[in-house]
Amino acid sequence: HRGAVTRLSPDRDRAQVRTRLLALTRKELIRPDRAQFVGEDAFRFRHLLIRDAAYQGMPKEARAELHLRFADWLTEQAGDRLPEYEDILGYHLEQAYRYRAELGPVDEEGRTLAERAGRMLASAGMRAVARDDSHASTGLLGRALELLPADTAEWRELCLELVESLVNTGEFQRAGDLDEKLLRRARETGDRRVEALAIAGHPFLAGALDTSKTELSRLEESKEAVRVLEEMGDHRGATRAMRTVGFMTFVLGRVDESVAIARRRIDEARLARDARELRLAVGAIGGGLYYGSAPVGRAIEEIESILPEVADSRIATAEVMLHLPPLYAMQGRFDEAHRAADRSRLLLEEVGGRFRLATRVFWSVPMHVLAGDLEAAERELRESVATLEAIGDKGFLSTISCDLAEVLAKRGELDEAERYAEYGRSLGATDDTVTLIEWRAVKAKVLAERGETEEAERLARDAVAIAEGTDYLTHRADCLMRLGEVLRLAGKAEEAADAVGRALELYERKGNEVMAARVRAELAR
């Protein structure tokens, strides 16, 4: 803008700014552009290389001064619209500070400039969080933390937010390292609230990166964090920390209990009119409604009823919607299932939810399997495995590797199925329930097909026994179906029919009409 160029110019040249801009336009170095402020003329460099050459021709001291002058001019121009320009302001203030830091020791004025830049970037980062832009929030909050003093409550609160954004973008290792750093800072400064919140988030991150600890120990760790927050009277913090408690409860197979926890979180968020916590809470309920004992019809009704409340949030809408495809598929509503799956995938792509895109296969793959499209199921699972390996995840990868093994087994690719089952087994925690069930079920099929029916039956019965101690209704039915398959191959037709009959009862209880119909046909056969 002409006003910005005038502010940046030396006093002696300001009267000539308009004439010189027109001269540069005639020489085709710049061209007119659309102004963002009333009463201003705007120009743009004709090519980025011209801009870069002009910038690089300036000494660092001049760059620092001009960045600062531009920030002051923009602040005046923006007025009430200042929040719209916080990321731009933050950038220019940040550059002014960094060039000063390169030129010599940072004085008090320099530290003040760094804090001013950091707060602008932090505010812009929180605005990105509010609009579900994980990539933008990760960059902005990370830069803000580099500029702000690390011994303040402000730094610690922003650090919590950055960890959350890093999980959304799939940067688990960076999130885990930052969470540990935050935990140390909170303990050093005696910030018990942030310490408890960091502890509560740590089991989820640590469980993804390091499966050497048990899931039960992680659950107890997160429960203790909730207790501390409640003791402090921080009910909002305790509700936030319950996310990890609910997730660990789910992983241990207490699915219906995890649904109850999610419902309480949603109710508390509604009561407090806390839109942010509501958005975070709603994603936890769908998985439990799908995997647990809730009948399909009721699960669909409850999930669909939540969607209007989070319609203004892309990530919350995606988190809720991605659980619908397998439920629709259980009722044979495959067109609706595919539409919901496509919609949730597109939303996650828009917000940069790399991790969520990788783990959506927990719900998209059952839809494909029920529809008989094993090729699509295998394709999505292979993509997920590759992404999680790149992220450095182990916890989710262990189960998804076993899911891939199951699909490969169904396709008759027994050697590769066995390889992925063993891979998942090697990654999972010793009490990762679904992984424990699935690798045994796959291995049982592989061995039975090879004629090793005695060992196959032992593994299939172990899988059934583990599953029966959980609320995973569909997994329990699937394990019984696998046991029936192994027994049939072993020539034990009557026992096979009994196992399949028990599976039918569970599918019917869940309301899985597609599998119930298939099992009735299997029983008749």
Coordinates of C-alpha atoms in Angstrom, one line a residue:
H1 CA 0.0 0.0 0.0
R2 CA 1.2 3.5 -0.8
G3 CA 0.7 4.5 2.9
A4 CA 3.0 1.6 4.0
V5 CA 5.7 2.6 1.5
T6 CA 5.5 6.2 2.7
R7 CA 5.9 5.1 6.3
L8 CA 8.8 3.0 5.4
S9 CA 10.6 5.7 3.4
P10 CA 13.0 8.3 4.8
D11 CA 11.4 11.6 5.6
R12 CA 13.2 13.3 2.8
D13 CA 11.7 10.9 0.2
R14 CA 8.1 10.7 1.4
A15 CA 6.8 13.5 -0.9
Q16 CA 8.1 11.6 -3.9
V17 CA 6.5 8.2 -3.1
R18 CA 3.5 8.5 -5.4
T19 CA 5.7 9.6 -8.3
R20 CA 8.2 6.9 -7.8
L21 CA 5.6 4.1 -7.5
L22 CA 4.2 5.3 -10.9
A23 CA 7.7 5.2 -12.4
L24 CA 8.3 1.7 -11.1
T25 CA 4.9 0.7 -12.7
R26 CA 5.9 2.1 -16.1
K27 CA 9.2 0.1 -15.9
E28 CA 7.0 -3.0 -15.2
L29 CA 8.8 -3.7 -11.9
I30 CA 5.5 -3.4 -10.0
R31 CA 1.8 -3.4 -11.0
P32 CA -1.4 -2.0 -9.4
D33 CA -3.3 -4.3 -7.1
R34 CA -6.5 -4.3 -5.1
A35 CA -6.2 -2.3 -1.9
Q36 CA -7.3 -3.7 1.5
F37 CA -7.8 -0.4 3.2
V38 CA -10.1 2.5 2.2
G39 CA -8.4 5.5 0.7
E40 CA -5.3 3.6 -0.2
D41 CA -3.6 2.7 -3.5
A42 CA -2.0 -0.8 -3.6
F43 CA 0.8 -2.3 -5.7
R44 CA 2.4 -5.7 -6.1
F45 CA 5.8 -6.8 -7.4
R46 CA 5.4 -8.1 -10.9
H47 CA 7.6 -11.1 -10.0
L48 CA 8.7 -12.6 -6.7
L49 CA 12.3 -12.6 -7.8
I50 CA 12.2 -8.8 -8.1
R51 CA 10.8 -8.6 -4.5
D52 CA 13.5 -11.0 -3.3
A53 CA 16.3 -9.1 -5.0
A54 CA 15.1 -5.8 -3.5
Y55 CA 14.8 -7.3 0.0
Q56 CA 18.2 -9.1 -0.1
G57 CA 19.9 -5.9 -1.2
M58 CA 19.1 -4.3 2.2
P59 CA 21.4 -4.7 5.3
K60 CA 19.9 -6.6 8.2
E61 CA 19.7 -3.5 10.4
A62 CA 17.5 -1.8 7.8
R63 CA 15.3 -4.9 7.4
A64 CA 14.7 -5.0 11.2
E65 CA 13.7 -1.3 11.2
L66 CA 11.4 -1.6 8.2
H67 CA 9.7 -4.7 9.5
L68 CA 8.9 -2.8 12.8
R69 CA 7.7 0.3 10.9
F70 CA 5.4 -1.8 8.8
A71 CA 4.0 -3.5 11.8
D72 CA 3.2 -0.1 13.4
W73 CA 1.6 1.2 10.2
L74 CA -0.5 -2.0 9.8
T75 CA -1.7 -1.8 13.4
E76 CA -2.9 1.8 12.8
Q77 CA -4.6 0.9 9.6
A78 CA -6.3 -2.3 10.9
G79 CA -8.1 -0.6 13.8
D80 CA -11.0 -2.8 14.9
R81 CA -10.0 -5.4 12.2
L82 CA -6.6 -6.1 14.0
P83 CA -7.4 -9.8 14.7
E84 CA -7.6 -10.4 10.9
Y85 CA -4.0 -9.3 10.6
E86 CA -2.4 -10.8 13.7
D87 CA -0.5 -13.5 11.8
I88 CA 1.0 -10.8 9.4
L89 CA 1.8 -8.5 12.3
G90 CA 3.4 -11.4 14.2
Y91 CA 5.5 -12.3 11.2
H92 CA 6.9 -8.7 10.8
L93 CA 7.5 -8.3 14.5
E94 CA 9.2 -11.7 14.6
Q95 CA 11.5 -10.7 11.7
A96 CA 12.4 -7.4 13.3
Y97 CA 13.4 -9.2 16.5
R98 CA 15.3 -12.0 14.8
Y99 CA 17.4 -9.6 12.7
R100 CA 18.2 -7.6 15.8
A101 CA 19.2 -10.8 17.6
E102 CA 21.5 -11.6 14.7
L103 CA 23.2 -8.2 14.9
G104 CA 24.1 -8.3 18.6
P105 CA 23.1 -9.2 22.2
V106 CA 19.3 -8.9 22.8
D107 CA 18.6 -5.9 25.1
E108 CA 15.4 -5.1 27.1
E109 CA 13.9 -3.5 24.0
G110 CA 14.6 -6.6 22.0
R111 CA 13.0 -8.8 24.6
T112 CA 9.9 -6.6 24.6
L113 CA 9.7 -6.9 20.8
A114 CA 10.0 -10.7 21.0
E115 CA 7.1 -10.9 23.5
R116 CA 5.0 -8.6 21.3
A117 CA 5.6 -10.8 18.3
G118 CA 5.0 -13.9 20.4
R119 CA 1.6 -12.7 21.6
M120 CA 0.5 -11.8 18.1
L121 CA 1.5 -15.2 16.8
A122 CA -0.1 -16.9 19.8
S123 CA -3.4 -15.0 19.3
A124 CA -3.3 -15.9 15.6
G125 CA -2.6 -19.5 16.5
M126 CA -5.6 -19.7 18.8
R127 CA -7.8 -18.3 16.1
A128 CA -6.5 -21.1 13.9
V129 CA -7.4 -23.6 16.6
A130 CA -10.9 -22.1 16.7
R131 CA -11.4 -22.6 13.0
D132 CA -9.9 -26.2 13.0
D133 CA -6.8 -25.3 11.0
S134 CA -4.3 -27.7 12.6
H135 CA -1.5 -27.0 10.3
A136 CA -1.7 -23.2 10.8
S137 CA -2.1 -23.5 14.5
T138 CA 1.0 -25.8 14.8
G139 CA 3.2 -23.3 12.9
L140 CA 1.9 -20.2 14.7
L141 CA 1.9 -21.6 18.2
G142 CA 5.4 -23.2 17.7
R143 CA 6.8 -19.8 16.6
A144 CA 5.1 -18.0 19.5
L145 CA 6.6 -20.4 22.1
E146 CA 10.1 -19.7 20.7
L147 CA 9.6 -16.0 21.3
L148 CA 7.8 -15.9 24.7
P149 CA 9.5 -16.4 28.0
A150 CA 9.4 -20.1 29.0
D151 CA 8.9 -19.5 32.7
T152 CA 5.4 -18.1 32.4
A153 CA 1.9 -19.5 32.8
E154 CA 1.2 -18.1 29.3
W155 CA 3.9 -20.2 27.8
R156 CA 2.7 -23.4 29.5
E157 CA -0.9 -22.9 28.4
L158 CA 0.1 -22.4 24.8
C159 CA 2.3 -25.4 25.1
L160 CA -0.7 -27.5 26.0
E161 CA -2.5 -26.2 22.9
L162 CA 0.5 -26.9 20.6
V163 CA 0.7 -30.5 21.9
E164 CA -3.0 -30.9 20.9
S165 CA -2.4 -29.5 17.4
L166 CA 0.6 -31.7 16.9
V167 CA -1.4 -34.8 17.6
N168 CA -4.0 -33.7 15.0
T169 CA -1.3 -33.2 12.4
G170 CA 0.3 -36.6 13.2
E171 CA 3.5 -35.2 14.6
F172 CA 3.5 -37.6 17.6
Q173 CA 7.2 -37.6 18.4
R174 CA 7.4 -33.9 18.5
A175 CA 4.1 -33.8 20.6
G176 CA 5.5 -36.4 23.0
D177 CA 8.8 -34.5 23.4
L178 CA 7.0 -31.2 24.0
D179 CA 4.7 -32.8 26.5
E180 CA 7.6 -34.1 28.5
K181 CA 9.3 -30.7 28.4
L182 CA 6.1 -29.1 29.5
L183 CA 5.8 -31.6 32.4
R184 CA 9.3 -30.6 33.6
R185 CA 8.6 -26.9 33.4
A186 CA 5.3 -27.3 35.3
R187 CA 7.1 -29.2 38.0
E188 CA 9.9 -26.7 38.2
T189 CA 7.5 -23.8 38.6
G190 CA 5.0 -25.6 40.9
D191 CA 2.2 -25.4 38.3
R192 CA 0.1 -28.3 39.6
R193 CA -2.7 -27.7 37.2
V194 CA -0.6 -27.8 34.0
E195 CA 1.4 -30.7 35.4
A196 CA -1.8 -32.7 35.9
L197 CA -3.1 -31.8 32.4
A198 CA 0.3 -32.8 30.9
I199 CA 0.3 -36.1 32.8
A200 CA -3.3 -36.8 31.7
G201 CA -2.3 -36.3 28.0
H202 CA 0.9 -38.2 28.3
P203 CA -0.5 -41.8 28.5
F204 CA -2.2 -41.3 25.1
L205 CA 1.0 -40.0 23.5
A206 CA 3.3 -42.4 25.2
G207 CA 1.1 -45.3 24.3
A208 CA 1.3 -44.4 20.7
L209 CA 5.1 -44.1 20.7
D210 CA 6.1 -46.7 23.3
T211 CA 4.0 -49.8 24.0
S212 CA 6.3 -51.3 26.7
K213 CA 4.0 -50.1 29.5
T214 CA 0.6 -51.6 30.1
E215 CA -2.6 -49.9 29.1
L216 CA -3.8 -50.4 32.7
S217 CA -0.9 -48.4 34.2
R218 CA -1.6 -45.6 31.8
L219 CA -5.3 -45.6 32.8
E220 CA -4.3 -45.3 36.5
E221 CA -1.9 -42.5 35.7
S222 CA -4.6 -40.5 33.9
K223 CA -7.1 -41.2 36.7
E224 CA -4.7 -39.7 39.2
A225 CA -4.3 -36.6 37.1
V226 CA -8.1 -36.2 37.1
R227 CA -8.2 -36.6 40.9
V228 CA -5.6 -33.8 41.3
L229 CA -7.6 -31.4 39.1
E230 CA -10.8 -32.1 40.9
E231 CA -9.1 -31.6 44.2
M232 CA -7.9 -28.2 43.0
G233 CA -11.5 -27.3 42.0
D234 CA -10.5 -27.2 38.3
H235 CA -13.6 -28.9 36.9
R236 CA -13.0 -27.8 33.3
G237 CA -9.4 -29.2 33.5
A238 CA -10.7 -32.5 35.0
T239 CA -13.3 -32.8 32.2
R240 CA -10.5 -32.3 29.7
A241 CA -8.3 -34.9 31.4
M242 CA -11.1 -37.4 31.4
R243 CA -10.6 -37.7 27.6
T244 CA -7.5 -39.9 28.3
V245 CA -9.4 -41.9 31.0
G246 CA -12.2 -42.6 28.6
F247 CA -9.8 -43.6 25.8
M248 CA -7.7 -45.9 28.0
T249 CA -11.0 -47.5 29.4
F250 CA -12.1 -48.1 25.8
V251 CA -8.7 -49.7 24.9
L252 CA -9.0 -52.1 27.8
G253 CA -12.4 -53.4 26.5
R254 CA -14.7 -51.5 28.9
V255 CA -16.4 -49.9 26.0
D256 CA -19.8 -49.1 27.6
E257 CA -18.0 -47.5 30.5
S258 CA -16.1 -45.3 28.0
V259 CA -19.4 -44.3 26.4
A260 CA -20.7 -43.2 29.8
I261 CA -17.6 -41.1 30.4
A262 CA -18.0 -39.4 27.0
R263 CA -21.7 -38.7 27.7
R264 CA -20.8 -37.1 31.0
R265 CA -18.2 -34.9 29.3
I266 CA -20.7 -33.8 26.7
D267 CA -23.3 -33.0 29.4
E268 CA -20.8 -31.0 31.4
A269 CA -19.6 -29.1 28.3
R270 CA -23.3 -28.3 27.4
L271 CA -24.0 -27.2 31.0
A272 CA -20.9 -24.9 31.0
R273 CA -21.7 -23.7 27.4
D274 CA -18.1 -24.6 26.6
A275 CA -18.2 -25.0 22.8
R276 CA -14.5 -26.0 22.6
E277 CA -14.8 -28.8 25.1
L278 CA -18.0 -30.0 23.4
R279 CA -16.1 -30.3 20.1
L280 CA -13.4 -32.3 21.9
A281 CA -15.8 -34.5 23.7
V282 CA -18.2 -35.6 20.9
G283 CA -15.5 -37.5 19.0
A284 CA -15.1 -40.0 21.8
I285 CA -18.7 -41.3 21.9
G286 CA -19.1 -42.7 18.3
G287 CA -16.4 -45.3 18.6
G288 CA -17.9 -46.7 21.8
L289 CA -21.4 -46.7 20.3
Y290 CA -20.1 -48.7 17.3
Y291 CA -17.9 -51.2 19.2
G292 CA -20.0 -51.6 22.4
S293 CA -23.3 -53.1 23.2
A294 CA -25.5 -50.2 22.0
P295 CA -27.9 -51.5 19.3
V296 CA -27.2 -50.2 15.8
G297 CA -30.4 -48.2 15.5
R298 CA -29.9 -46.4 18.8
A299 CA -26.2 -45.8 18.1
I300 CA -27.1 -44.1 14.8
E301 CA -29.8 -42.0 16.3
E302 CA -27.5 -40.7 19.1
I303 CA -24.6 -39.9 16.7
E304 CA -26.9 -38.2 14.2
S305 CA -28.5 -36.1 17.0
I306 CA -25.0 -34.7 17.9
L307 CA -24.2 -33.4 14.4
P308 CA -26.3 -30.2 14.5
E309 CA -24.5 -29.1 17.7
V310 CA -21.1 -29.2 16.0
A311 CA -22.0 -28.1 12.5
D312 CA -19.8 -25.0 12.7
S313 CA -16.7 -27.2 13.4
R314 CA -15.2 -29.2 10.5
I315 CA -13.1 -31.4 12.7
A316 CA -15.8 -32.2 15.2
T317 CA -18.3 -32.9 12.4
A318 CA -15.7 -35.3 10.8
E319 CA -15.0 -36.9 14.2
V320 CA -18.7 -37.7 14.8
M321 CA -19.5 -38.6 11.2
L322 CA -16.7 -41.1 10.6
H323 CA -18.4 -43.5 13.0
L324 CA -21.6 -43.7 11.0
P325 CA -20.4 -45.7 7.9
P326 CA -20.0 -49.1 9.6
L327 CA -23.3 -48.6 11.5
Y328 CA -25.2 -47.8 8.3
A329 CA -23.5 -50.8 6.6
M330 CA -24.7 -53.1 9.4
Q331 CA -28.2 -52.2 8.3
G332 CA -27.4 -52.7 4.6
R333 CA -27.5 -48.9 3.9
F334 CA -24.3 -48.9 1.8
D335 CA -25.0 -45.8 -0.2
E336 CA -25.4 -43.7 2.9
A337 CA -22.4 -45.4 4.5
H338 CA -20.2 -44.4 1.5
R339 CA -21.5 -40.8 1.5
A340 CA -20.7 -40.4 5.2
A341 CA -17.3 -42.0 4.8
D342 CA -16.4 -39.7 1.9
R343 CA -17.7 -36.6 3.7
S344 CA -15.7 -37.3 6.9
R345 CA -12.6 -38.0 4.8
L346 CA -12.9 -34.7 2.9
L347 CA -13.4 -32.7 6.1
L348 CA -10.3 -34.3 7.7
E349 CA -8.2 -33.5 4.6
E350 CA -9.4 -29.9 4.8
V351 CA -8.2 -29.5 8.4
G352 CA -5.0 -31.4 7.9
G353 CA -5.9 -34.2 10.3
R354 CA -3.2 -36.6 9.2
F355 CA -3.4 -38.9 12.2
R356 CA -7.2 -39.0 12.1
L357 CA -7.1 -39.8 8.3
A358 CA -4.8 -42.7 9.1
T359 CA -7.0 -44.1 11.9
R360 CA -10.4 -43.6 10.2
V361 CA -9.9 -47.1 8.8
F362 CA -11.2 -48.5 12.1
W363 CA -14.6 -47.5 10.8
S364 CA -14.3 -47.3 7.0
V365 CA -12.8 -50.8 6.6
P366 CA -15.7 -52.6 8.4
M367 CA -18.0 -50.8 5.9
H368 CA -16.0 -52.2 3.0
V369 CA -15.9 -55.7 4.5
L370 CA -19.7 -55.8 5.0
A371 CA -20.1 -54.6 1.5
G372 CA -17.8 -57.3 0.2
D373 CA -15.2 -54.9 -1.1
L374 CA -12.1 -56.5 0.3
E375 CA -9.9 -54.8 -2.3
A376 CA -10.9 -51.3 -1.0
A377 CA -10.4 -52.5 2.6
E378 CA -6.9 -53.7 1.9
R379 CA -6.0 -50.5 0.0
E380 CA -7.1 -48.2 2.8
L381 CA -5.4 -50.4 5.5
R382 CA -2.0 -50.4 3.6
E383 CA -2.2 -46.6 3.3
S384 CA -2.9 -46.3 7.0
V385 CA 0.0 -48.6 8.0
A386 CA 2.4 -46.6 5.8
T387 CA 1.2 -43.3 7.4
L388 CA 1.4 -44.6 11.0
E389 CA 4.9 -46.0 10.3
A390 CA 6.0 -42.6 9.0
I391 CA 4.5 -40.9 12.1
G392 CA 6.4 -43.2 14.4
D393 CA 3.2 -44.6 16.0
K394 CA 3.1 -48.1 17.5
G395 CA -0.1 -48.3 19.6
F396 CA -2.6 -47.8 16.8
L397 CA -0.3 -49.4 14.2
S398 CA -0.4 -52.7 16.2
T399 CA -4.1 -53.0 15.8
I400 CA -4.4 -51.7 12.2
S401 CA -1.6 -54.2 11.2
C402 CA -3.8 -57.0 12.6
D403 CA -6.9 -55.5 10.7
L404 CA -4.8 -55.7 7.5
A405 CA -3.9 -59.3 8.4
E406 CA -7.5 -60.2 8.8
V407 CA -8.5 -58.7 5.4
L408 CA -5.5 -60.5 3.7
A409 CA -6.6 -63.8 5.4
K410 CA -10.1 -63.3 4.0
R411 CA -8.6 -62.8 0.6
G412 CA -6.6 -66.0 0.9
E413 CA -3.2 -64.3 1.2
L414 CA -2.3 -66.5 4.2
D415 CA 1.5 -66.0 4.3
E416 CA 1.2 -62.2 4.2
A417 CA -1.7 -62.3 6.6
E418 CA 0.5 -64.2 9.1
R419 CA 3.3 -61.7 8.6
Y420 CA 1.1 -58.7 9.5
A421 CA -0.5 -60.5 12.4
E422 CA 3.0 -61.2 13.9
Y423 CA 4.0 -57.6 13.1
G424 CA 0.9 -56.2 15.1
R425 CA 1.6 -58.7 17.9
S426 CA 5.2 -57.4 18.2
L427 CA 4.1 -53.8 18.4
G428 CA 1.2 -54.0 20.8
A429 CA 1.2 -53.5 24.6
T430 CA 0.7 -56.7 26.7
D431 CA -2.9 -55.7 27.5
D432 CA -3.9 -54.1 24.2
T433 CA -7.1 -56.0 24.1
V434 CA -8.1 -55.8 20.4
T435 CA -4.5 -56.6 19.2
L436 CA -4.5 -59.6 21.5
I437 CA -7.7 -60.8 20.0
E438 CA -7.0 -60.1 16.4
W439 CA -3.5 -61.6 16.0
R440 CA -4.8 -64.9 17.5
A441 CA -7.8 -65.0 15.3
V442 CA -5.8 -64.4 12.1
K443 CA -3.1 -66.9 13.1
A444 CA -5.8 -69.5 13.9
K445 CA -7.2 -69.2 10.4
V446 CA -3.8 -69.5 8.8
L447 CA -2.9 -72.6 10.8
A448 CA -6.3 -74.2 10.2
E449 CA -6.0 -73.8 6.5
R450 CA -2.5 -75.4 6.7
G451 CA -4.0 -78.4 8.5
E452 CA -2.5 -77.5 11.9
T453 CA -6.0 -77.6 13.5
E454 CA -5.1 -78.4 17.1
E455 CA -3.0 -75.2 17.5
A456 CA -5.5 -73.3 15.5
E457 CA -8.3 -74.3 17.8
R458 CA -6.3 -73.3 20.9
L459 CA -5.6 -69.8 19.5
A460 CA -9.2 -69.4 18.3
R461 CA -10.5 -70.3 21.8
D462 CA -8.0 -68.0 23.4
A463 CA -9.3 -65.2 21.2
V464 CA -12.9 -66.0 22.2
A465 CA -12.0 -66.0 25.9
I466 CA -10.2 -62.6 25.7
A467 CA -13.1 -61.1 23.8
E468 CA -15.7 -62.4 26.2
G469 CA -14.2 -60.3 28.9
T470 CA -14.9 -57.1 26.9
D471 CA -17.9 -55.1 25.7
Y472 CA -16.6 -55.4 22.1
L473 CA -19.8 -57.0 20.9
T474 CA -18.8 -57.3 17.2
H475 CA -15.3 -58.6 18.0
R476 CA -16.9 -61.2 20.3
A477 CA -19.1 -62.4 17.4
D478 CA -16.3 -62.3 14.9
C479 CA -14.1 -64.4 17.2
L480 CA -16.9 -67.0 17.5
M481 CA -17.2 -67.1 13.7
R482 CA -13.5 -67.7 13.4
L483 CA -13.7 -70.5 16.0
G484 CA -16.6 -72.0 14.0
E485 CA -14.5 -71.8 10.8
V486 CA -11.5 -73.5 12.6
L487 CA -13.7 -76.3 14.1
R488 CA -15.4 -76.9 10.7
L489 CA -11.9 -77.4 9.1
A490 CA -11.1 -79.7 11.9
G491 CA -14.1 -81.8 11.1
K492 CA -16.0 -80.8 14.3
A493 CA -19.2 -79.8 12.6
E494 CA -21.5 -79.8 15.6
E495 CA -19.2 -77.7 17.7
A496 CA -18.7 -75.4 14.8
A497 CA -22.4 -74.9 14.5
D498 CA -22.7 -74.1 18.2
A499 CA -20.0 -71.4 17.9
V500 CA -21.6 -69.9 14.9
G501 CA -25.0 -69.9 16.6
R502 CA -23.6 -68.0 19.5
A503 CA -22.1 -65.5 17.1
L504 CA -25.6 -65.1 15.5
E505 CA -27.0 -64.2 18.9
L506 CA -24.5 -61.4 19.3
Y507 CA -24.9 -60.0 15.8
E508 CA -28.7 -60.0 16.4
R509 CA -28.3 -58.3 19.7
K510 CA -26.2 -55.6 18.1
G511 CA -28.6 -55.2 15.2
N512 CA -26.0 -56.1 12.6
E513 CA -28.6 -57.2 10.0
V514 CA -26.0 -57.9 7.2
M515 CA -23.9 -60.3 9.3
A516 CA -26.9 -61.9 10.9
A517 CA -28.3 -62.8 7.4
R518 CA -24.9 -64.2 6.4
V519 CA -24.6 -66.3 9.6
R520 CA -28.1 -67.8 9.1
A521 CA -27.0 -68.9 5.7
E522 CA -23.8 -70.3 7.1
L523 CA -25.8 -72.2 9.8
A524 CA -28.1 -73.6 7.1
R525 CA -25.1 -74.7 5.1

